[in-house]
Structures are given as structure tokens and as C-alpha cells.
N, CA, C and O atoms as a printed pandas DataFrame, in Angstrom:
     atom_number atom_name residue_name chain_id  residue_number  x_coord  y_coord  z_coord
0              1         N          ASP        A               1    3.553   50.587   12.000
1              2        CA          ASP        A               1    3.483   49.342   11.242
2              3         C          ASP        A               1    4.042   48.206   12.082
3              4         O          ASP        A               1    5.253   48.113   12.285
4              5         N          TRP        A               2    3.151   47.334   12.574
5              6        CA          TRP        A               2    3.595   46.296   13.489
6              7         C          TRP        A               2    4.419   45.222   12.799
7              8         O          TRP        A               2    5.087   44.436   13.471
8              9         N          SER        A               3    4.385   45.170   11.463
9             10        CA          SER        A               3    5.104   44.094   10.787
10            11         C          SER        A               3    6.610   44.219   10.994
11            12         O          SER        A               3    7.343   43.248   10.812
12            13         N          SER        A               4    7.067   45.389   11.368
13            14        CA          SER        A               4    8.494   45.550   11.651
14            15         C          SER        A               4    8.865   44.880   12.976
15            16         O          SER        A               4   10.046   44.705   13.273
16            17         N          ASP        A               5    7.847   44.502   13.779
17            18        CA          ASP        A               5    8.099   43.862   15.072
18            19         C          ASP        A               5    8.166   42.343   14.976
19            20         O          ASP        A               5    8.243   41.665   16.001
20            21         N          VAL        A               6    8.137   41.794   13.755
21            22        CA          VAL        A               6    8.115   40.345   13.610
22            23         C          VAL        A               6    9.423   39.747   14.114
23            24         O          VAL        A               6   10.508   40.144   13.686
24            25         N          CYS        A               7    9.304   38.787   15.029
25            26        CA          CYS        A               7   10.522   38.163   15.551
26            27         C          CYS        A               7   10.878   36.956   14.685
27            28         O          CYS        A               7   10.037   36.438   13.950
28            29         N          SER        A               8   12.103   36.526   14.777
29            30        CA          SER        A               8   12.524   35.379   13.976
30            31         C          SER        A               8   12.004   34.084   14.600
31            32         O          SER        A               8   11.673   34.035   15.784
32            33         N          SER        A               9   11.942   33.040   13.774
33            34        CA          SER        A               9   11.403   31.750   14.212
34            35         C          SER        A               9   12.130   31.192   15.422
35            36         O          SER        A               9   11.526   30.590   16.310
36            37         N          ASP        A              10   13.453   31.405   15.438
37            38        CA          ASP        A              10   14.231   30.796   16.513
38            39         C          ASP        A              10   14.570   31.781   17.636
39            40         O          ASP        A              10   15.390   31.480   18.504
40            41         N          LEU        A              11   13.937   32.956   17.616
41            42        CA          LEU        A              11   14.185   33.925   18.678
42            43         C          LEU        A              11   13.587   33.418   19.994
43            44         O          LEU        A              11   12.435   32.985   20.034
44            45         N          TYR        A              12   14.376   33.475   21.061
45            46        CA          TYR        A              12   13.888   33.076   22.387
46            47         C          TYR        A              12   13.157   34.264   22.987
47            48         O          TYR        A              12   13.714   35.356   23.099
48            49         N          LEU        A              13   11.903   34.044   23.372
49            50        CA          LEU        A              13   11.121   35.131   23.959
50            51         C          LEU        A              13   11.099   34.995   25.473
51            52         O          LEU        A              13   11.012   33.889   26.007
52            53         N          GLU        A              14   11.178   36.121   26.155
53            54        CA          GLU        A              14   10.915   36.072   27.584
54            55         C          GLU        A              14   10.446   37.433   28.069
55            56         O          GLU        A              14   10.850   38.485   27.574
56            57         N          TYR        A              15    9.585   37.358   29.050
57            58        CA          TYR        A              15    9.050   38.559   29.668
58            59         C          TYR        A              15    8.844   38.238   31.127
59            60         O          TYR        A              15    8.260   37.210   31.470
60            61         N          ARG        A              16    9.319   39.109   31.980
61            62        CA          ARG        A              16    9.145   38.904   33.418
62            63         C          ARG        A              16    8.523   40.164   33.982
63            64         O          ARG        A              16    9.160   41.215   34.036
64            65         N          GLY        A              17    7.277   40.050   34.399
65            66        CA          GLY        A              17    6.569   41.188   34.957
66            67         C          GLY        A              17    7.157   41.604   36.291
67            68         O          GLY        A              17    7.957   40.872   36.874
68            69         N          PRO        A              18    6.770   42.774   36.779
69            70        CA          PRO        A              18    7.278   43.261   38.065
70            71         C          PRO        A              18    6.888   42.315   39.196
71            72         O          PRO        A              18    5.769   41.803   39.228
72            73         N          GLY        A              19    7.806   42.090   40.113
73            74        CA          GLY        A              19    7.500   41.289   41.292
74            75         C          GLY        A              19    7.627   39.787   41.112
75            76         O          GLY        A              19    7.332   39.029   42.036
76            77         N          ILE        A              20    8.059   39.342   39.939
77            78        CA          ILE        A              20    8.227   37.904   39.743
78            79         C          ILE        A              20    9.588   37.498   40.307
79            80         O          ILE        A              20   10.624   38.037   39.918
80            81         N          GLN        A              21    9.564   36.542   41.227
81            82        CA          GLN        A              21   10.813   36.119   41.855
82            83         C          GLN        A              21   11.722   35.437   40.837
83            84         O          GLN        A              21   11.267   34.717   39.949
84            85         N          HIS        A              22   12.998   35.684   40.992
85            86        CA          HIS        A              22   13.985   35.117   40.088
86            87         C          HIS        A              22   13.908   33.588   40.068
87            88         O          HIS        A              22   14.003   32.965   39.010
88            89         N          ARG        A              23   13.732   32.990   41.259
89            90        CA          ARG        A              23   13.692   31.530   41.353
90            91         C          ARG        A              23   12.506   30.958   40.572
91            92         O          ARG        A              23   12.638   29.962   39.861
92            93         N          LEU        A              24   11.356   31.604   40.716
93            94        CA          LEU        A              24   10.167   31.168   40.003
94            95         C          LEU        A              24   10.372   31.294   38.495
95            96         O          LEU        A              24    9.992   30.405   37.732
96            97         N          PHE        A              25   10.970   32.395   38.078
97            98        CA          PHE        A              25   11.180   32.617   36.644
98            99         C          PHE        A              25   12.181   31.609   36.077
99           100         O          PHE        A              25   12.015   31.139   34.951
100          101         N          SER        A              26   13.210   31.277   36.841
101          102        CA          SER        A              26   14.171   30.312   36.307
102          103         C          SER        A              26   13.565   28.902   36.245
103          104         O          SER        A              26   13.944   28.102   35.390
104          105         N          LYS        A              27   12.623   28.600   37.152
105          106        CA          LYS        A              27   11.890   27.330   37.058
106          107         C          LYS        A              27   11.065   27.307   35.769
107          108         O          LYS        A              27   11.015   26.300   35.064
108          109         N          LEU        A              28   10.425   28.432   35.481
109          110        CA          LEU        A              28    9.616   28.550   34.268
110          111         C          LEU        A              28   10.503   28.341   33.039
111          112         O          LEU        A              28   10.158   27.585   32.130
112          113         N          ARG        A              29   11.637   29.017   33.029
113          114        CA          ARG        A              29   12.546   28.935   31.885
114          115         C          ARG        A              29   13.074   27.532   31.644
115          116         O          ARG        A              29   13.287   27.128   30.501
116          117         N          SER        A              30   13.285   26.785   32.732
117          118        CA          SER        A              30   13.842   25.444   32.562
118          119         C          SER        A              30   12.742   24.399   32.397
119          120         O          SER        A              30   13.024   23.207   32.283
120          121         N          GLY        A              31   11.474   24.856   32.384
121          122        CA          GLY        A              31   10.366   23.935   32.163
122          123         C          GLY        A              31   10.009   23.106   33.380
123          124         O          GLY        A              31    9.258   22.136   33.274
124          125         N          ARG        A              32   10.549   23.483   34.556
125          126        CA          ARG        A              32   10.263   22.721   35.775
126          127         C          ARG        A              32    9.011   23.258   36.462
127          128         O          ARG        A              32    9.011   23.543   37.660
128          129         N          VAL        A              33    7.955   23.387   35.681
129          130        CA          VAL        A              33    6.689   23.879   36.215
130          131         C          VAL        A              33    5.603   22.894   35.805
131          132         O          VAL        A              33    5.714   22.217   34.783
132          133         N          HIS        A              34    4.574   22.826   36.601
133          134        CA          HIS        A              34    3.473   21.932   36.299
134          135         C          HIS        A              34    2.523   22.656   35.346
135          136         O          HIS        A              34    1.859   23.620   35.730
136          137         N          LEU        A              35    2.467   22.183   34.108
137          138        CA          LEU        A              35    1.579   22.811   33.116
138          139         C          LEU        A              35    0.182   22.256   33.294
139          140         O          LEU        A              35   -0.029   21.045   33.226
140          141         N          GLU        A              36   -0.770   23.141   33.522
141          142        CA          GLU        A              36   -2.130   22.699   33.825
142          143         C          GLU        A              36   -3.072   22.831   32.639
143          144         O          GLU        A              36   -4.175   22.286   32.664
144          145         N          ALA        A              37   -2.656   23.543   31.606
145          146        CA          ALA        A              37   -3.518   23.699   30.439
146          147         C          ALA        A              37   -2.648   24.058   29.244
147          148         O          ALA        A              37   -1.490   24.451   29.382
148          149         N          GLU        A              38   -3.246   23.909   28.066
149          150        CA          GLU        A              38   -2.499   24.180   26.848
150          151         C          GLU        A              38   -3.424   24.757   25.796
151          152         O          GLU        A              38   -4.582   24.358   25.674
152          153         N          LEU        A              39   -2.898   25.689   25.048
153          154        CA          LEU        A              39   -3.645   26.281   23.938
154          155         C          LEU        A              39   -2.794   26.131   22.691
155          156         O          LEU        A              39   -1.638   26.554   22.667
156          157         N          ASP        A              40   -3.355   25.537   21.668
157          158        CA          ASP        A              40   -2.624   25.367   20.417
158          159         C          ASP        A              40   -3.169   26.334   19.372
159          160         O          ASP        A              40   -4.256   26.137   18.829
160          161         N          LEU        A              41   -2.404   27.372   19.103
161          162        CA          LEU        A              41   -2.809   28.382   18.119
162          163         C          LEU        A              41   -2.171   28.106   16.762
163          164         O          LEU        A              41   -2.430   28.810   15.786
164          165         N          HIS        A              42   -1.352   27.094   16.716
165          166        CA          HIS        A              42   -0.589   26.745   15.535
166          167         C          HIS        A              42   -1.490   26.662   14.307
167          168         O          HIS        A              42   -2.465   25.911   14.305
168          169         N          GLY        A              43   -1.178   27.413   13.281
169          170        CA          GLY        A              43   -1.961   27.379   12.048
170          171         C          GLY        A              43   -3.166   28.303   12.035
171          172         O          GLY        A              43   -3.840   28.418   11.011
172          173         N          MET        A              44   -3.452   28.964   13.150
173          174        CA          MET        A              44   -4.595   29.897   13.183
174          175         C          MET        A              44   -4.226   31.236   12.581
175          176         O          MET        A              44   -3.064   31.643   12.582
176          177         N          THR        A              45   -5.248   31.916   12.064
177          178        CA          THR        A              45   -5.030   33.293   11.622
178          179         C          THR        A              45   -5.061   34.196   12.849
179          180         O          THR        A              45   -5.548   33.801   13.908
180          181         N          LEU        A              46   -4.544   35.397   12.700
181          182        CA          LEU        A              46   -4.553   36.357   13.820
182          183         C          LEU        A              46   -5.978   36.649   14.263
183          184         O          LEU        A              46   -6.249   36.805   15.454
184          185         N          VAL        A              47   -6.883   36.722   13.298
185          186        CA          VAL        A              47   -8.294   37.016   13.596
186          187         C          VAL        A              47   -8.896   35.957   14.514
187          188         O          VAL        A              47   -9.697   36.276   15.393
188          189         N          LYS        A              48   -8.508   34.693   14.310
189          190        CA          LYS        A              48   -9.006   33.608   15.166
190          191         C          LYS        A              48   -8.197   33.503   16.457
191          192         O          LYS        A              48   -8.738   33.203   17.522
192          193         N          ALA        A              49   -6.902   33.752   16.345
193          194        CA          ALA        A              49   -6.006   33.521   17.480
194          195         C          ALA        A              49   -6.244   34.485   18.635
195          196         O          ALA        A              49   -6.191   34.081   19.796
196          197         N          GLU        A              50   -6.506   35.759   18.330
197          198        CA          GLU        A              50   -6.634   36.732   19.416
198          199         C          GLU        A              50   -7.801   36.423   20.349
199          200         O          GLU        A              50   -7.609   36.375   21.564
200          201         N          PRO        A              51   -9.025   36.210   19.810
201          202        CA          PRO        A              51  -10.127   35.855   20.727
202          203         C          PRO        A              51   -9.906   34.508   21.411
203          204         O          PRO        A              51  -10.290   34.337   22.568
204          205         N          ALA        A              52   -9.292   33.548   20.712
205          206        CA          ALA        A              52   -9.017   32.239   21.318
206          207         C          ALA        A              52   -8.089   32.416   22.517
207          208         O          ALA        A              52   -8.276   31.791   23.561
208          209         N          LEU        A              53   -7.089   33.275   22.351
209          210        CA          LEU        A              53   -6.143   33.532   23.432
210          211         C          LEU        A              53   -6.831   34.194   24.622
211          212         O          LEU        A              53   -6.672   33.743   25.756
212          213         N          SER        A              54   -7.586   35.249   24.378
213          214        CA          SER        A              54   -8.181   35.942   25.529
214          215         C          SER        A              54   -9.192   35.067   26.249
215          216         O          SER        A              54   -9.292   35.110   27.475
216          217         N          GLN        A              55   -9.943   34.273   25.492
217          218        CA          GLN        A              55  -10.901   33.366   26.129
218          219         C          GLN        A              55  -10.158   32.319   26.967
219          220         O          GLN        A              55  -10.551   32.022   28.095
220          221         N          PHE        A              56   -9.090   31.768   26.405
221          222        CA          PHE        A              56   -8.282   30.770   27.114
222          223         C          PHE        A              56   -7.725   31.337   28.414
223          224         O          PHE        A              56   -7.809   30.691   29.459
224          225         N          LEU        A              57   -7.156   32.540   28.357
225          226        CA          LEU        A              57   -6.574   33.156   29.555
226          227         C          LEU        A              57   -7.627   33.399   30.626
227          228         O          LEU        A              57   -7.382   33.179   31.812
228          229         N          GLU        A              58   -8.807   33.858   30.197
229          230        CA          GLU        A              58   -9.874   34.124   31.170
230          231         C          GLU        A              58  -10.360   32.841   31.837
231          232         O          GLU        A              58  -10.541   32.795   33.054
232          233         N          VAL        A              59  -10.570   31.795   31.031
233          234        CA          VAL        A              59  -11.027   30.520   31.576
234          235         C          VAL        A              59   -9.989   29.963   32.554
235          236         O          VAL        A              59  -10.335   29.487   33.636
236          237         N          CYS        A              60   -8.716   30.029   32.161
237          238        CA          CYS        A              60   -7.651   29.543   33.043
238          239         C          CYS        A              60   -7.654   30.300   34.357
239          240         O          CYS        A              60   -7.513   29.705   35.426
240          241         N          GLN        A              61   -7.813   31.605   34.278
241          242        CA          GLN        A              61   -7.794   32.389   35.507
242          243         C          GLN        A              61   -8.984   32.026   36.394
243          244         O          GLN        A              61   -8.839   31.903   37.610
244          245         N          GLN        A              62  -10.157   31.854   35.788
245          246        CA          GLN        A              62  -11.333   31.479   36.562
246          247         C          GLN        A              62  -11.143   30.127   37.236
247          248         O          GLN        A              62  -11.659   29.893   38.329
248          249         N          GLN        A              63  -10.399   29.237   36.579
249          250        CA          GLN        A              63  -10.183   27.901   37.139
250          251         C          GLN        A              63   -8.939   27.847   38.021
251          252         O          GLN        A              63   -8.500   26.772   38.428
252          253         N          GLN        A              64   -8.372   29.029   38.311
253          254        CA          GLN        A              64   -7.187   29.134   39.175
254          255         C          GLN        A              64   -5.995   28.374   38.587
255          256         O          GLN        A              64   -5.155   27.866   39.330
256          257         N          ILE        A              65   -5.922   28.296   37.277
257          258        CA          ILE        A              65   -4.792   27.646   36.623
258          259         C          ILE        A              65   -3.631   28.627   36.607
259          260         O          ILE        A              65   -3.788   29.796   36.257
260          261         N          ARG        A              66   -2.486   28.139   36.986
261          262        CA          ARG        A              66   -1.353   29.013   37.218
262          263         C          ARG        A              66   -0.341   29.037   36.070
263          264         O          ARG        A              66    0.248   30.074   35.763
264          265         N          CYS        A              67   -0.152   27.867   35.441
265          266        CA          CYS        A              67    0.891   27.791   34.419
266          267         C          CYS        A              67    0.397   27.034   33.197
267          268         O          CYS        A              67   -0.144   25.935   33.325
268          269         N          VAL        A              68    0.576   27.606   32.025
269          270        CA          VAL        A              68    0.066   27.016   30.794
270          271         C          VAL        A              68    1.128   27.035   29.699
271          272         O          VAL        A              68    2.141   27.729   29.793
272          273         N          ARG        A              69    0.865   26.257   28.669
273          274        CA          ARG        A              69    1.721   26.296   27.483
274          275         C          ARG        A              69    0.871   26.767   26.309
275          276         O          ARG        A              69   -0.250   26.300   26.113
276          277         N          ILE        A              70    1.410   27.682   25.547
277          278        CA          ILE        A              70    0.729   28.152   24.340
278          279         C          ILE        A              70    1.628   27.817   23.152
279          280         O          ILE        A              70    2.780   28.245   23.078
280          281         N          ILE        A              71    1.071   27.045   22.233
281          282        CA          ILE        A              71    1.837   26.651   21.046
282          283         C          ILE        A              71    1.480   27.614   19.914
283          284         O          ILE        A              71    0.314   27.749   19.544
284          285         N          HIS        A              72    2.491   28.271   19.378
285          286        CA          HIS        A              72    2.231   29.219   18.283
286          287         C          HIS        A              72    2.916   28.801   17.000
287          288         O          HIS        A              72    2.655   29.373   15.942
288          289         N          GLY        A              73    3.780   27.821   17.078
289          290        CA          GLY        A              73    4.481   27.376   15.879
290          291         C          GLY        A              73    5.604   28.329   15.521
291          292         O          GLY        A              73    5.799   29.355   16.173
292          293         N          LYS        A              74    6.335   27.980   14.484
293          294        CA          LYS        A              74    7.493   28.782   14.100
294          295         C          LYS        A              74    7.240   29.614   12.858
295          296         O          LYS        A              74    8.128   30.320   12.380
296          297         N          GLY        A              75    6.028   29.529   12.339
297          298        CA          GLY        A              75    5.681   30.392   11.213
298          299         C          GLY        A              75    6.064   29.862    9.848
299          300         O          GLY        A              75    5.981   30.585    8.856
300          301         N          TRP        A              76    6.486   28.596    9.784
301          302        CA          TRP        A              76    6.897   28.083    8.473
302          303         C          TRP        A              76    5.739   28.054    7.492
303          304         O          TRP        A              76    5.954   28.147    6.283
304          305         N          GLY        A              77    4.511   27.926    7.989
305          306        CA          GLY        A              77    3.359   27.853    7.090
306          307         C          GLY        A              77    2.792   29.204    6.685
307          308         O          GLY        A              77    1.892   29.268    5.847
308          309         N          SER        A              78    3.300   30.277    7.261
309          310        CA          SER        A              78    2.719   31.583    6.984
310          311         C          SER        A              78    3.383   32.248    5.785
311          312         O          SER        A              78    4.411   31.786    5.290
312          313         N          ARG        A              79    2.790   33.315    5.340
313          314        CA          ARG        A              79    3.345   34.073    4.226
314          315         C          ARG        A              79    4.752   34.546    4.612
315          316         O          ARG        A              79    4.953   34.990    5.742
316          317         N          ASP        A              80    5.686   34.464    3.741
317          318        CA          ASP        A              80    7.089   34.858    3.986
318          319         C          ASP        A              80    7.776   34.003    5.052
319          320         O          ASP        A              80    8.867   34.344    5.511
320          321         N          ASN        A              81    7.143   32.892    5.450
321          322        CA          ASN        A              81    7.722   32.041    6.509
322          323         C          ASN        A              81    8.108   32.815    7.756
323          324         O          ASN        A              81    9.103   32.495    8.407
324          325         N          LYS        A              82    7.327   33.829    8.090
325          326        CA          LYS        A              82    7.616   34.630    9.287
326          327         C          LYS        A              82    6.633   34.229   10.388
327          328         O          LYS        A              82    5.450   34.023   10.117
328          329         N          PRO        A              83    7.115   34.120   11.619
329          330        CA          PRO        A              83    6.230   33.717   12.719
330          331         C          PRO        A              83    5.367   34.878   13.205
331          332         O          PRO        A              83    5.654   35.499   14.228
332          333         N          VAL        A              84    4.317   35.155   12.460
333          334        CA          VAL        A              84    3.438   36.286   12.768
334          335         C          VAL        A              84    2.745   36.097   14.119
335          336         O          VAL        A              84    2.682   37.021   14.930
336          337         N          LEU        A              85    2.228   34.890   14.348
337          338        CA          LEU        A              85    1.537   34.610   15.619
338          339         C          LEU        A              85    2.464   34.796   16.808
339          340         O          LEU        A              85    2.084   35.375   17.826
340          341         N          LYS        A              86    3.679   34.298   16.665
341          342        CA          LYS        A              86    4.658   34.420   17.745
342          343         C          LYS        A              86    4.892   35.894   18.084
343          344         O          LYS        A              86    4.929   36.280   19.252
344          345         N          SER        A              87    5.047   36.697   17.047
345          346        CA          SER        A              87    5.295   38.129   17.254
346          347         C          SER        A              87    4.115   38.808   17.932
347          348         O          SER        A              87    4.293   39.627   18.834
348          349         N          LYS        A              88    2.902   38.460   17.490
349          350        CA          LYS        A              88    1.711   39.061   18.090
350          351         C          LYS        A              88    1.526   38.583   19.528
351          352         O          LYS        A              88    1.145   39.368   20.396
352          353         N          LEU        A              89    1.791   37.306   19.784
353          354        CA          LEU        A              89    1.681   36.785   21.152
354          355         C          LEU        A              89    2.630   37.520   22.078
355          356         O          LEU        A              89    2.281   37.850   23.211
356          357         N          ASN        A              90    3.823   37.770   21.591
357          358        CA          ASN        A              90    4.819   38.504   22.368
358          359         C          ASN        A              90    4.239   39.855   22.793
359          360         O          ASN        A              90    4.494   40.329   23.899
360          361         N          PHE        A              91    3.471   40.455   21.917
361          362        CA          PHE        A              91    2.837   41.744   22.186
362          363         C          PHE        A              91    1.587   41.576   23.061
363          364         O          PHE        A              91    1.442   42.248   24.083
364          365         N          TRP        A              92    0.687   40.673   22.649
365          366        CA          TRP        A              92   -0.582   40.480   23.372
366          367         C          TRP        A              92   -0.354   40.087   24.827
367          368         O          TRP        A              92   -0.993   40.633   25.727
368          369         N          LEU        A              93    0.554   39.142   25.059
369          370        CA          LEU        A              93    0.757   38.646   26.424
370          371         C          LEU        A              93    1.310   39.729   27.343
371          372         O          LEU        A              93    0.990   39.766   28.531
372          373         N          ARG        A              94    2.145   40.613   26.786
373          374        CA          ARG        A              94    2.681   41.718   27.589
374          375         C          ARG        A              94    1.582   42.716   27.968
375          376         O          ARG        A              94    1.679   43.398   28.988
376          377         N          GLN        A              95    0.531   42.794   27.134
377          378        CA          GLN        A              95   -0.575   43.728   27.391
378          379         C          GLN        A              95   -1.594   43.157   28.381
379          380         O          GLN        A              95   -2.389   43.900   28.956
380          381         N          SER        A              96   -1.567   41.853   28.575
381          382        CA          SER        A              96   -2.608   41.197   29.368
382          383         C          SER        A              96   -2.412   41.395   30.869
383          384         O          SER        A              96   -1.299   41.280   31.383
384          385         N          ASP        A              97   -3.494   41.689   31.552
385          386        CA          ASP        A              97   -3.462   41.827   33.018
386          387         C          ASP        A              97   -3.297   40.474   33.693
387          388         O          ASP        A              97   -2.871   40.396   34.845
388          389         N          ILE        A              98   -3.635   39.406   32.971
389          390        CA          ILE        A              98   -3.625   38.063   33.552
390          391         C          ILE        A              98   -2.216   37.473   33.553
391          392         O          ILE        A              98   -1.886   36.643   34.400
392          393         N          VAL        A              99   -1.385   37.906   32.598
393          394        CA          VAL        A              99   -0.068   37.302   32.410
394          395         C          VAL        A              99    0.985   37.954   33.307
395          396         O          VAL        A              99    1.172   39.170   33.278
396          397         N          LEU        A             100    1.670   37.127   34.106
397          398        CA          LEU        A             100    2.732   37.614   34.980
398          399         C          LEU        A             100    4.094   37.517   34.298
399          400         O          LEU        A             100    4.941   38.400   34.440
400          401         N          ALA        A             101    4.285   36.433   33.560
401          402        CA          ALA        A             101    5.576   36.197   32.918
402          403         C          ALA        A             101    5.380   35.163   31.822
403          404         O          ALA        A             101    4.419   34.395   31.843
404          405         N          PHE        A             102    6.298   35.151   30.867
405          406        CA          PHE        A             102    6.298   34.082   29.872
406          407         C          PHE        A             102    7.699   33.922   29.309
407          408         O          PHE        A             102    8.532   34.824   29.399
408          409         N          CYS        A             103    7.940   32.751   28.723
409          410        CA          CYS        A             103    9.211   32.520   28.045
410          411         C          CYS        A             103    9.036   31.379   27.066
411          412         O          CYS        A             103    8.099   30.588   27.182
412          413         N          SER        A             104    9.939   31.293   26.100
413          414        CA          SER        A             104    9.904   30.193   25.147
414          415         C          SER        A             104   10.081   28.879   25.896
415          416         O          SER        A             104   10.766   28.813   26.916
416          417         N          ALA        A             105    9.452   27.840   25.369
417          418        CA          ALA        A             105    9.471   26.525   26.011
418          419         C          ALA        A             105   10.819   25.832   25.821
419          420         O          ALA        A             105   11.646   26.259   25.015
420          421         N          THR        A             106   11.019   24.756   26.577
421          422        CA          THR        A             106   12.207   23.932   26.369
422          423         C          THR        A             106   12.018   23.162   25.066
423          424         O          THR        A             106   10.904   23.055   24.551
424          425         N          VAL        A             107   13.111   22.632   24.543
425          426        CA          VAL        A             107   13.069   21.913   23.267
426          427         C          VAL        A             107   12.015   20.800   23.283
427          428         O          VAL        A             107   11.287   20.619   22.307
428          429         N          GLU        A             108   11.936   20.053   24.396
429          430        CA          GLU        A             108   10.982   18.943   24.501
430          431         C          GLU        A             108    9.535   19.432   24.400
431          432         O          GLU        A             108    8.655   18.689   23.967
432          433         N          ASP        A             109    9.295   20.663   24.794
433          434        CA          ASP        A             109    7.926   21.189   24.806
434          435         C          ASP        A             109    7.619   22.109   23.629
435          436         O          ASP        A             109    6.607   22.810   23.640
436          437         N          GLY        A             110    8.472   22.115   22.625
437          438        CA          GLY        A             110    8.185   22.921   21.444
438          439         C          GLY        A             110    9.182   24.039   21.200
439          440         O          GLY        A             110    9.104   24.736   20.189
440          441         N          GLY        A             111   10.124   24.214   22.127
441          442        CA          GLY        A             111   11.172   25.216   21.936
442          443         C          GLY        A             111   10.634   26.594   21.602
443          444         O          GLY        A             111    9.704   27.078   22.247
444          445         N          THR        A             112   11.219   27.224   20.595
445          446        CA          THR        A             112   10.815   28.589   20.246
446          447         C          THR        A             112    9.504   28.618   19.460
447          448         O          THR        A             112    9.103   29.668   18.957
448          449         N          GLY        A             113    8.835   27.462   19.354
449          450        CA          GLY        A             113    7.509   27.412   18.728
450          451         C          GLY        A             113    6.397   27.358   19.768
451          452         O          GLY        A             113    5.225   27.193   19.429
452          453         N          ALA        A             114    6.775   27.498   21.041
453          454        CA          ALA        A             114    5.778   27.446   22.118
454          455         C          ALA        A             114    6.244   28.316   23.284
455          456         O          ALA        A             114    7.424   28.648   23.400
456          457         N          LEU        A             115    5.299   28.674   24.138
457          458        CA          LEU        A             115    5.613   29.516   25.295
458          459         C          LEU        A             115    5.071   28.892   26.569
459          460         O          LEU        A             115    3.994   28.295   26.573
460          461         N          TYR        A             116    5.825   29.035   27.646
461          462        CA          TYR        A             116    5.290   28.771   28.988
462          463         C          TYR        A             116    4.796   30.115   29.492
463          464         O          TYR        A             116    5.490   31.125   29.382
464          465         N          VAL        A             117    3.594   30.118   30.045
465          466        CA          VAL        A             117    3.029   31.373   30.530
466          467         C          VAL        A             117    2.584   31.210   31.979
467          468         O          VAL        A             117    1.881   30.263   32.330
468          469         N          LEU        A             118    3.010   32.152   32.804
469          470        CA          LEU        A             118    2.638   32.154   34.215
470          471         C          LEU        A             118    1.489   33.144   34.387
471          472         O          LEU        A             118    1.590   34.304   33.987
472          473         N          LEU        A             119    0.390   32.670   34.992
473          474        CA          LEU        A             119   -0.805   33.497   35.104
474          475         C          LEU        A             119   -1.017   34.008   36.526
475          476         O          LEU        A             119   -0.668   33.354   37.509
476          477         N          ARG        A             120   -1.589   35.179   36.594
477          478        CA          ARG        A             120   -1.938   35.799   37.876
478          479         C          ARG        A             120   -3.095   35.027   38.483
479          480         O          ARG        A             120   -4.042   34.661   37.788
480          481         N          ARG        A             121   -3.015   34.789   39.751
481          482        CA          ARG        A             121   -4.138   34.138   40.435
482          483         C          ARG        A             121   -5.286   35.136   40.579
483          484         O          ARG        A             121   -5.090   36.327   40.818
484          485         N          LEU        A             122   -6.465   34.603   40.425
485          486        CA          LEU        A             122   -7.663   35.436   40.585
486          487         C          LEU        A             122   -7.943   35.545   42.070
487          488         O          LEU        A             122   -8.084   34.537   42.762
488          489         N          HIS        A             123   -8.021   36.776   42.555
489          490        CA          HIS        A             123   -8.306   36.949   43.981
490          491         C          HIS        A             123   -9.801   36.989   44.174
491          492         O          HIS        A             123  -10.467   37.956   43.803
492          493         N          THR        A             124  -10.318   35.932   44.756
493          494        CA          THR        A             124  -11.764   35.858   44.988
494          495         C          THR        A             124  -12.026   36.190   46.448
495          496         O          THR        A             124  -11.244   35.842   47.333
496          497         N          ASP        A             125  -13.112   36.851   46.675
497          498        CA          ASP        A             125  -13.491   37.182   48.054
498          499         C          ASP        A             125  -14.195   35.982   48.647
499          500         O          ASP        A             125  -15.305   35.635   48.242
500          501         N          THR        A             126  -13.544   35.353   49.608
501          502        CA          THR        A             126  -14.160   34.181   50.224
502          503         C          THR        A             126  -14.512   34.470   51.671
503          504         O          THR        A             126  -15.042   33.602   52.363
């Protein structure tokens, strides 16, 4: 039952995949990264959010976009005021081959209602 995995609205999320340099991750955490794209899932149902997320990640990777912000909101509008999207994103992003690392945004960028996500570069044969 995944509902037991629901994180709280103000929980700080972070995930650092293998091989991510500490310096790069601390830049991500402090928001000192150039955000090249943004996805706003705020208010979406899980059924809409999952395909929107995977399509967004694929397009970003094809365009060699390295760092993005995903807004998921804090869940105040959902049933039981629980951040369902945030919890699922925490799970989905960890499963994605495209995602290298992620963490909750700085307060100016949405705080625990948004994530900075670092994407794997697509290796193209040139």
C-alpha cells in the first residue's frame, strides 16, 4: 500500500544518485544552478501527472537540458491535505534512468512544494 509512503508537506526531499559530486549536489541544494525548464504538476491528478512527467523528462533529455524545476505543490488541495504528488514524484524520480539527483527547491523557488532535478545528459553518437 503506497499510501503509507506519503511524505509531509514540509518534508525536505533529496536524492543523490551514484557518482554525483558533492560540490554539484550542494549547488543544486542551494539553488545555484541554471534552471532550463520547468514542469508544473500542481493540481494535477496522478493519472495526468505521471505521463506529463515522463514526457517532460524525455523532451528535456533530447534537448540536452541539464537542470529543471518541477512544481508539485504542498498538497493542500488534495484529499486529506496530503501531498500525494510529492510522494509519488519522490518515488517516480528515483526510478527514472534520466534523473541523476533531485532535492526540494529553495524558498524563493517554491520550497518543499517544488523540486530541482538534475538530468543525465543524453549521449549521442556524433
